PDB file of C-alpha atoms in Angstrom:
ATOM      1  CA  UNK A   1       3.004   6.047  -8.372  1.00  0.00           C
ATOM      2  CA  UNK A   2       3.967   5.493  -4.598  1.00  0.00           C
ATOM      3  CA  UNK A   3       1.347   6.324  -1.942  1.00  0.00           C
ATOM      4  CA  UNK A   4       3.720   8.181   0.009  1.00  0.00           C
ATOM      5  CA  UNK A   5       6.633  10.105  -1.468  1.00  0.00           C
ATOM      6  CA  UNK A   6       9.625  12.115   0.047  1.00  0.00           C
ATOM      7  CA  UNK A   7      12.555  14.451  -0.770  1.00  0.00           C
ATOM      8  CA  UNK A   8      15.223  11.941  -2.126  1.00  0.00           C
ATOM      9  CA  UNK A   9      17.974  13.560  -0.500  1.00  0.00           C
ATOM     10  CA  UNK A  10      20.635  13.066   0.991  1.00  0.00           C
ATOM     11  CA  UNK A  11      20.811  16.004   2.886  1.00  0.00           C
ATOM     12  CA  UNK A  12      24.129  17.145   4.145  1.00  0.00           C
ATOM     13  CA  UNK A  13      24.255  20.169   6.581  1.00  0.00           C
ATOM     14  CA  UNK A  14      26.443  21.797   9.008  1.00  0.00           C
ATOM     15  CA  UNK A  15      25.680  21.833  12.587  1.00  0.00           C
ATOM     16  CA  UNK A  16      23.313  24.304  13.603  1.00  0.00           C
ATOM     17  CA  UNK A  17      21.564  24.650  10.243  1.00  0.00           C
ATOM     18  CA  UNK A  18      17.787  24.378   9.837  1.00  0.00           C
ATOM     19  CA  UNK A  19      16.533  21.665   7.342  1.00  0.00           C
ATOM     20  CA  UNK A  20      13.146  20.672   6.136  1.00  0.00           C
ATOM     21  CA  UNK A  21      11.972  17.718   4.734  1.00  0.00           C
ATOM     22  CA  UNK A  22       8.770  17.351   2.453  1.00  0.00           C
ATOM     23  CA  UNK A  23       6.381  14.764   1.848  1.00  0.00           C
ATOM     24  CA  UNK A  24       3.291  14.256  -0.278  1.00  0.00           C
ATOM     25  CA  UNK A  25       0.507  11.369   0.228  1.00  0.00           C
ATOM     26  CA  UNK A  26      -1.877   9.966  -2.600  1.00  0.00           C
ATOM     27  CA  UNK A  27      -4.696   8.746  -0.584  1.00  0.00           C
ATOM     28  CA  UNK A  28      -7.009  11.215   0.348  1.00  0.00           C
ATOM     29  CA  UNK A  29      -8.619   8.928   2.957  1.00  0.00           C
ATOM     30  CA  UNK A  30      -5.489   9.264   5.041  1.00  0.00           C
ATOM     31  CA  UNK A  31      -6.371  10.193   8.461  1.00  0.00           C
ATOM     32  CA  UNK A  32      -3.191   9.971  10.561  1.00  0.00           C
ATOM     33  CA  UNK A  33       0.492  11.125   9.799  1.00  0.00           C
ATOM     34  CA  UNK A  34       3.538  10.777  11.360  1.00  0.00           C
ATOM     35  CA  UNK A  35       7.412  11.069  11.192  1.00  0.00           C
ATOM     36  CA  UNK A  36       9.741   8.152  12.051  1.00  0.00           C
ATOM     37  CA  UNK A  37      13.414   8.234  12.452  1.00  0.00           C
ATOM     38  CA  UNK A  38      15.552   5.292  11.312  1.00  0.00           C
ATOM     39  CA  UNK A  39      19.260   5.116  12.519  1.00  0.00           C
ATOM     40  CA  UNK A  40      21.666   3.170  10.248  1.00  0.00           C
ATOM     41  CA  UNK A  41      21.004  -0.576  10.668  1.00  0.00           C
ATOM     42  CA  UNK A  42      18.424  -0.117  13.385  1.00  0.00           C
ATOM     43  CA  UNK A  43      14.739  -0.317  13.282  1.00  0.00           C
ATOM     44  CA  UNK A  44      12.203   2.918  12.567  1.00  0.00           C
ATOM     45  CA  UNK A  45      11.242   4.477  15.730  1.00  0.00           C
ATOM     46  CA  UNK A  46       8.574   7.088  15.995  1.00  0.00           C
ATOM     47  CA  UNK A  47       9.879  10.867  15.996  1.00  0.00           C
ATOM     48  CA  UNK A  48       6.613  12.654  16.308  1.00  0.00           C
ATOM     49  CA  UNK A  49       2.809  12.581  15.150  1.00  0.00           C
ATOM     50  CA  UNK A  50       1.853  15.254  12.813  1.00  0.00           C
ATOM     51  CA  UNK A  51      -1.433  17.127  13.651  1.00  0.00           C
ATOM     52  CA  UNK A  52      -3.585  19.210  11.409  1.00  0.00           C
ATOM     53  CA  UNK A  53      -2.668  22.268  13.508  1.00  0.00           C
ATOM     54  CA  UNK A  54       0.834  21.945  12.949  1.00  0.00           C
ATOM     55  CA  UNK A  55       3.195  20.996  16.260  1.00  0.00           C
ATOM     56  CA  UNK A  56       6.249  21.444  17.758  1.00  0.00           C
ATOM     57  CA  UNK A  57       8.672  19.136  19.850  1.00  0.00           C
ATOM     58  CA  UNK A  58      11.528  21.044  20.673  1.00  0.00           C
ATOM     59  CA  UNK A  59      13.676  21.497  17.828  1.00  0.00           C
ATOM     60  CA  UNK A  60      11.498  19.699  15.439  1.00  0.00           C
ATOM     61  CA  UNK A  61       8.065  21.274  13.797  1.00  0.00           C
ATOM     62  CA  UNK A  62       5.801  19.048  11.709  1.00  0.00           C
ATOM     63  CA  UNK A  63       2.961  20.549   9.507  1.00  0.00           C
ATOM     64  CA  UNK A  64      -0.009  19.185   7.671  1.00  0.00           C
ATOM     65  CA  UNK A  65      -1.824  20.481   4.567  1.00  0.00           C
ATOM     66  CA  UNK A  66      -4.633  18.515   3.765  1.00  0.00           C
ATOM     67  CA  UNK A  67      -5.483  20.234   0.888  1.00  0.00           C
ATOM     68  CA  UNK A  68      -2.362  19.726  -0.771  1.00  0.00           C
ATOM     69  CA  UNK A  69      -1.735  16.214   0.818  1.00  0.00           C
ATOM     70  CA  UNK A  70       1.510  17.418   2.160  1.00  0.00           C
ATOM     71  CA  UNK A  71       3.466  17.065   5.354  1.00  0.00           C
ATOM     72  CA  UNK A  72       6.773  18.857   6.421  1.00  0.00           C
ATOM     73  CA  UNK A  73       9.296  18.442   9.080  1.00  0.00           C
ATOM     74  CA  UNK A  74      11.504  21.136  10.158  1.00  0.00           C
ATOM     75  CA  UNK A  75      14.599  20.706  12.278  1.00  0.00           C
ATOM     76  CA  UNK A  76      16.273  23.644  13.996  1.00  0.00           C
ATOM     77  CA  UNK A  77      19.709  23.923  15.278  1.00  0.00           C
ATOM     78  CA  UNK A  78      20.850  20.739  13.738  1.00  0.00           C
ATOM     79  CA  UNK A  79      22.787  18.268  15.986  1.00  0.00           C
ATOM     80  CA  UNK A  80      25.457  15.704  14.730  1.00  0.00           C
ATOM     81  CA  UNK A  81      22.787  13.112  16.664  1.00  0.00           C
ATOM     82  CA  UNK A  82      20.190  14.181  14.223  1.00  0.00           C
ATOM     83  CA  UNK A  83      21.855  12.239  11.417  1.00  0.00           C
ATOM     84  CA  UNK A  84      19.450   9.506  10.329  1.00  0.00           C
ATOM     85  CA  UNK A  85      16.834   8.495   7.778  1.00  0.00           C
ATOM     86  CA  UNK A  86      13.766  10.397   8.213  1.00  0.00           C
ATOM     87  CA  UNK A  87      10.425   8.457   7.111  1.00  0.00           C
ATOM     88  CA  UNK A  88       7.121   9.915   6.566  1.00  0.00           C
ATOM     89  CA  UNK A  89       4.242   7.770   7.389  1.00  0.00           C
ATOM     90  CA  UNK A  90       0.642   7.643   6.288  1.00  0.00           C
ATOM     91  CA  UNK A  91      -2.254   5.865   7.711  1.00  0.00           C
ATOM     92  CA  UNK A  92      -5.557   5.141   6.285  1.00  0.00           C
ATOM     93  CA  UNK A  93      -8.541   4.793   8.874  1.00  0.00           C
ATOM     94  CA  UNK A  94     -10.094   2.316   6.153  1.00  0.00           C
ATOM     95  CA  UNK A  95      -7.566  -0.143   6.282  1.00  0.00           C
ATOM     96  CA  UNK A  96      -5.751   0.964   9.353  1.00  0.00           C
ATOM     97  CA  UNK A  97      -2.435  -0.037   7.589  1.00  0.00           C
ATOM     98  CA  UNK A  98       0.285   2.412   7.765  1.00  0.00           C
ATOM     99  CA  UNK A  99       2.451   3.348   4.803  1.00  0.00           C
ATOM    100  CA  UNK A 100       6.113   4.536   4.862  1.00  0.00           C
ATOM    101  CA  UNK A 101       7.828   6.893   2.404  1.00  0.00           C
ATOM    102  CA  UNK A 102      11.284   5.671   1.093  1.00  0.00           C
ATOM    103  CA  UNK A 103      13.161   8.177   3.542  1.00  0.00           C
ATOM    104  CA  UNK A 104      15.172  11.102   3.362  1.00  0.00           C
ATOM    105  CA  UNK A 105      18.621  10.696   4.593  1.00  0.00           C
ATOM    106  CA  UNK A 106      20.290  13.481   6.749  1.00  0.00           C
ATOM    107  CA  UNK A 107      23.553  13.979   7.569  1.00  0.00           C
ATOM    108  CA  UNK A 108      24.904  16.829  10.013  1.00  0.00           C
ATOM    109  CA  UNK A 109      28.657  17.524  10.023  1.00  0.00           C
ATOM    110  CA  UNK A 110      30.674  19.197  12.499  1.00  0.00           C
TER     111      UNK A 110
ATOM    112  CA  UNK B   1       8.480  -9.906  26.480  1.00  0.00           C
ATOM    113  CA  UNK B   2       9.425  -6.090  26.680  1.00  0.00           C
ATOM    114  CA  UNK B   3       9.737  -5.429  22.951  1.00  0.00           C
ATOM    115  CA  UNK B   4       8.834  -7.048  19.443  1.00  0.00           C
ATOM    116  CA  UNK B   5      10.772  -9.800  19.069  1.00  0.00           C
ATOM    117  CA  UNK B   6      12.076 -11.496  15.645  1.00  0.00           C
ATOM    118  CA  UNK B   7      13.587 -14.671  15.009  1.00  0.00           C
ATOM    119  CA  UNK B   8      16.158 -15.426  13.140  1.00  0.00           C
ATOM    120  CA  UNK B   9      17.933 -12.089  12.939  1.00  0.00           C
ATOM    121  CA  UNK B  10      19.973 -13.369  10.117  1.00  0.00           C
ATOM    122  CA  UNK B  11      19.236 -15.979   7.408  1.00  0.00           C
ATOM    123  CA  UNK B  12      20.851 -17.124   4.745  1.00  0.00           C
ATOM    124  CA  UNK B  13      19.152 -19.240   2.075  1.00  0.00           C
ATOM    125  CA  UNK B  14      20.063 -20.985  -1.388  1.00  0.00           C
ATOM    126  CA  UNK B  15      17.631 -19.656  -4.132  1.00  0.00           C
ATOM    127  CA  UNK B  16      14.636 -21.985  -4.147  1.00  0.00           C
ATOM    128  CA  UNK B  17      14.688 -22.658  -0.392  1.00  0.00           C
ATOM    129  CA  UNK B  18      11.492 -21.992   1.575  1.00  0.00           C
ATOM    130  CA  UNK B  19      11.932 -19.702   4.652  1.00  0.00           C
ATOM    131  CA  UNK B  20       9.934 -18.710   7.744  1.00  0.00           C
ATOM    132  CA  UNK B  21      10.537 -15.702   9.649  1.00  0.00           C
ATOM    133  CA  UNK B  22       8.639 -15.291  13.116  1.00  0.00           C
ATOM    134  CA  UNK B  23       7.504 -12.369  15.229  1.00  0.00           C
ATOM    135  CA  UNK B  24       6.208 -12.191  18.656  1.00  0.00           C
ATOM    136  CA  UNK B  25       4.612  -8.752  19.503  1.00  0.00           C
ATOM    137  CA  UNK B  26       4.222  -6.912  22.418  1.00  0.00           C
ATOM    138  CA  UNK B  27       1.747  -8.599  24.878  1.00  0.00           C
ATOM    139  CA  UNK B  28      -1.623  -7.420  24.081  1.00  0.00           C
ATOM    140  CA  UNK B  29      -0.879  -5.356  20.994  1.00  0.00           C
ATOM    141  CA  UNK B  30      -3.848  -6.063  18.664  1.00  0.00           C
ATOM    142  CA  UNK B  31      -2.167  -4.956  15.352  1.00  0.00           C
ATOM    143  CA  UNK B  32       0.659  -6.593  13.626  1.00  0.00           C
ATOM    144  CA  UNK B  33       2.471  -5.379  10.291  1.00  0.00           C
ATOM    145  CA  UNK B  34       5.072  -7.016   8.530  1.00  0.00           C
ATOM    146  CA  UNK B  35       7.541  -4.681   6.229  1.00  0.00           C
ATOM    147  CA  UNK B  36      10.037  -5.605   3.669  1.00  0.00           C
ATOM    148  CA  UNK B  37      12.893  -3.119   3.730  1.00  0.00           C
ATOM    149  CA  UNK B  38      15.544  -3.147   0.856  1.00  0.00           C
ATOM    150  CA  UNK B  39      18.725  -1.476   1.287  1.00  0.00           C
ATOM    151  CA  UNK B  40      18.717   2.263   1.161  1.00  0.00           C
ATOM    152  CA  UNK B  41      14.899   2.264   0.799  1.00  0.00           C
ATOM    153  CA  UNK B  42      11.879   2.685   3.296  1.00  0.00           C
ATOM    154  CA  UNK B  43      10.033  -0.112   4.633  1.00  0.00           C
ATOM    155  CA  UNK B  44       7.347  -1.519   2.094  1.00  0.00           C
ATOM    156  CA  UNK B  45       4.172  -2.396   3.547  1.00  0.00           C
ATOM    157  CA  UNK B  46       3.431  -6.386   3.087  1.00  0.00           C
ATOM    158  CA  UNK B  47       0.542  -7.410   5.395  1.00  0.00           C
ATOM    159  CA  UNK B  48      -1.575  -6.345   8.199  1.00  0.00           C
ATOM    160  CA  UNK B  49      -3.366  -8.381  11.218  1.00  0.00           C
ATOM    161  CA  UNK B  50      -5.975  -7.380  13.403  1.00  0.00           C
ATOM    162  CA  UNK B  51      -5.732 -10.036  16.083  1.00  0.00           C
ATOM    163  CA  UNK B  52      -5.821 -13.232  13.878  1.00  0.00           C
ATOM    164  CA  UNK B  53      -7.645 -11.591  10.724  1.00  0.00           C
ATOM    165  CA  UNK B  54      -5.574 -10.587   8.033  1.00  0.00           C
ATOM    166  CA  UNK B  55      -7.081  -7.523   6.999  1.00  0.00           C
ATOM    167  CA  UNK B  56      -4.516  -6.427   4.134  1.00  0.00           C
ATOM    168  CA  UNK B  57      -2.399  -8.520   2.359  1.00  0.00           C
ATOM    169  CA  UNK B  58      -2.085  -6.139  -0.851  1.00  0.00           C
ATOM    170  CA  UNK B  59       1.557  -5.622  -0.325  1.00  0.00           C
ATOM    171  CA  UNK B  60       2.791  -9.399  -0.401  1.00  0.00           C
ATOM    172  CA  UNK B  61       4.779  -9.358  -3.647  1.00  0.00           C
ATOM    173  CA  UNK B  62       3.631 -12.644  -5.221  1.00  0.00           C
ATOM    174  CA  UNK B  63       1.965 -16.075  -4.227  1.00  0.00           C
ATOM    175  CA  UNK B  64       5.213 -17.317  -2.885  1.00  0.00           C
ATOM    176  CA  UNK B  65       4.759 -14.913   0.314  1.00  0.00           C
ATOM    177  CA  UNK B  66       2.154 -15.964   2.799  1.00  0.00           C
ATOM    178  CA  UNK B  67       1.747 -14.536   6.623  1.00  0.00           C
ATOM    179  CA  UNK B  68      -0.223 -16.154   9.428  1.00  0.00           C
ATOM    180  CA  UNK B  69      -1.251 -15.083  12.931  1.00  0.00           C
ATOM    181  CA  UNK B  70      -3.291 -18.139  13.759  1.00  0.00           C
ATOM    182  CA  UNK B  71      -3.903 -17.107  17.452  1.00  0.00           C
ATOM    183  CA  UNK B  72      -3.724 -13.404  17.320  1.00  0.00           C
ATOM    184  CA  UNK B  73      -0.177 -13.107  18.872  1.00  0.00           C
ATOM    185  CA  UNK B  74       3.005 -14.628  17.162  1.00  0.00           C
ATOM    186  CA  UNK B  75       3.013 -14.365  13.417  1.00  0.00           C
ATOM    187  CA  UNK B  76       4.766 -16.159  10.628  1.00  0.00           C
ATOM    188  CA  UNK B  77       6.182 -14.936   7.191  1.00  0.00           C
ATOM    189  CA  UNK B  78       7.081 -17.700   4.965  1.00  0.00           C
ATOM    190  CA  UNK B  79       8.699 -17.253   1.468  1.00  0.00           C
ATOM    191  CA  UNK B  80       8.667 -20.333  -0.651  1.00  0.00           C
ATOM    192  CA  UNK B  81      10.985 -21.164  -3.487  1.00  0.00           C
ATOM    193  CA  UNK B  82      13.100 -17.820  -2.517  1.00  0.00           C
ATOM    194  CA  UNK B  83      14.453 -15.646  -5.087  1.00  0.00           C
ATOM    195  CA  UNK B  84      17.272 -13.465  -5.126  1.00  0.00           C
ATOM    196  CA  UNK B  85      15.163 -10.126  -5.258  1.00  0.00           C
ATOM    197  CA  UNK B  86      13.675 -11.163  -1.900  1.00  0.00           C
ATOM    198  CA  UNK B  87      16.828 -10.403  -0.132  1.00  0.00           C
ATOM    199  CA  UNK B  88      16.036  -7.560   2.344  1.00  0.00           C
ATOM    200  CA  UNK B  89      15.414  -7.013   6.265  1.00  0.00           C
ATOM    201  CA  UNK B  90      11.938  -8.418   6.955  1.00  0.00           C
ATOM    202  CA  UNK B  91      10.671  -5.785   9.900  1.00  0.00           C
ATOM    203  CA  UNK B  92       7.533  -6.883  11.973  1.00  0.00           C
ATOM    204  CA  UNK B  93       5.813  -4.231  13.959  1.00  0.00           C
ATOM    205  CA  UNK B  94       2.753  -4.126  16.348  1.00  0.00           C
ATOM    206  CA  UNK B  95       0.758  -1.522  17.689  1.00  0.00           C
ATOM    207  CA  UNK B  96      -1.443  -0.730  21.101  1.00  0.00           C
ATOM    208  CA  UNK B  97      -4.997  -1.346  21.100  1.00  0.00           C
ATOM    209  CA  UNK B  98      -5.410   2.243  22.207  1.00  0.00           C
ATOM    210  CA  UNK B  99      -4.701   3.483  19.246  1.00  0.00           C
ATOM    211  CA  UNK B 100      -1.568   6.154  19.565  1.00  0.00           C
ATOM    212  CA  UNK B 101      -0.484   5.513  15.806  1.00  0.00           C
ATOM    213  CA  UNK B 102       2.996   4.388  17.260  1.00  0.00           C
ATOM    214  CA  UNK B 103       4.544   1.431  15.954  1.00  0.00           C
ATOM    215  CA  UNK B 104       6.831  -0.731  17.641  1.00  0.00           C
ATOM    216  CA  UNK B 105       9.349  -2.412  15.226  1.00  0.00           C
ATOM    217  CA  UNK B 106      11.313  -5.509  16.087  1.00  0.00           C
ATOM    218  CA  UNK B 107      15.194  -5.462  15.084  1.00  0.00           C
ATOM    219  CA  UNK B 108      14.101  -7.451  11.791  1.00  0.00           C
ATOM    220  CA  UNK B 109      15.235 -10.289  10.010  1.00  0.00           C
ATOM    221  CA  UNK B 110      17.851 -10.031   7.259  1.00  0.00           C
ATOM    222  CA  UNK B 111      17.376 -12.515   4.656  1.00  0.00           C
ATOM    223  CA  UNK B 112      20.222 -13.002   1.821  1.00  0.00           C
ATOM    224  CA  UNK B 113      19.186 -15.361  -0.920  1.00  0.00           C
ATOM    225  CA  UNK B 114      22.394 -16.790  -2.842  1.00  0.00           C
TER     226      UNK B 114
END
């Protein structure tokens, strides 16, 4: 079983839709959580960190449930430019290494 | 430099050939990571350095893979006797000593083994 698992996707949604991605992690020692975005044939870039209390950045909302070892990302009012692969990332403070999920591909259509 | 630099950007190797991939992290970044990304997959962890110390190499797929960072800055990932399944993009990332969780990635080295 992979340490970080994500919805396989792909998600194809119209502009303006709300879409949610889920991620689960297996290492209960995990301390930090992130969502990264990766455009086609580009390197991953940090989208946002995920805090225990949940956090919001514009149209993006991230939530963490430590008890269920579950992370989510909600995108409201999706734009064409949101089309990308969204990667769930988990860090273990013990090793301080960062483990990525396989990614969920989102395509926003006009 | 301003960002993480990787070279070569593209490498075509014949099966059985040895390859070396270089990563020049952002100056002052203590942590350095190598990932392997196959087409349509997420980055798979290979190894992690803190300064010159290789703290985790659990992701290296076989003893044909070797990474080093002898002076705590530039790192090299070496793959011996390449196989077709080694074809992938190899991503290097570094992060700040003031831990923010943000990894800064290079553009990757795309390896094709024929």
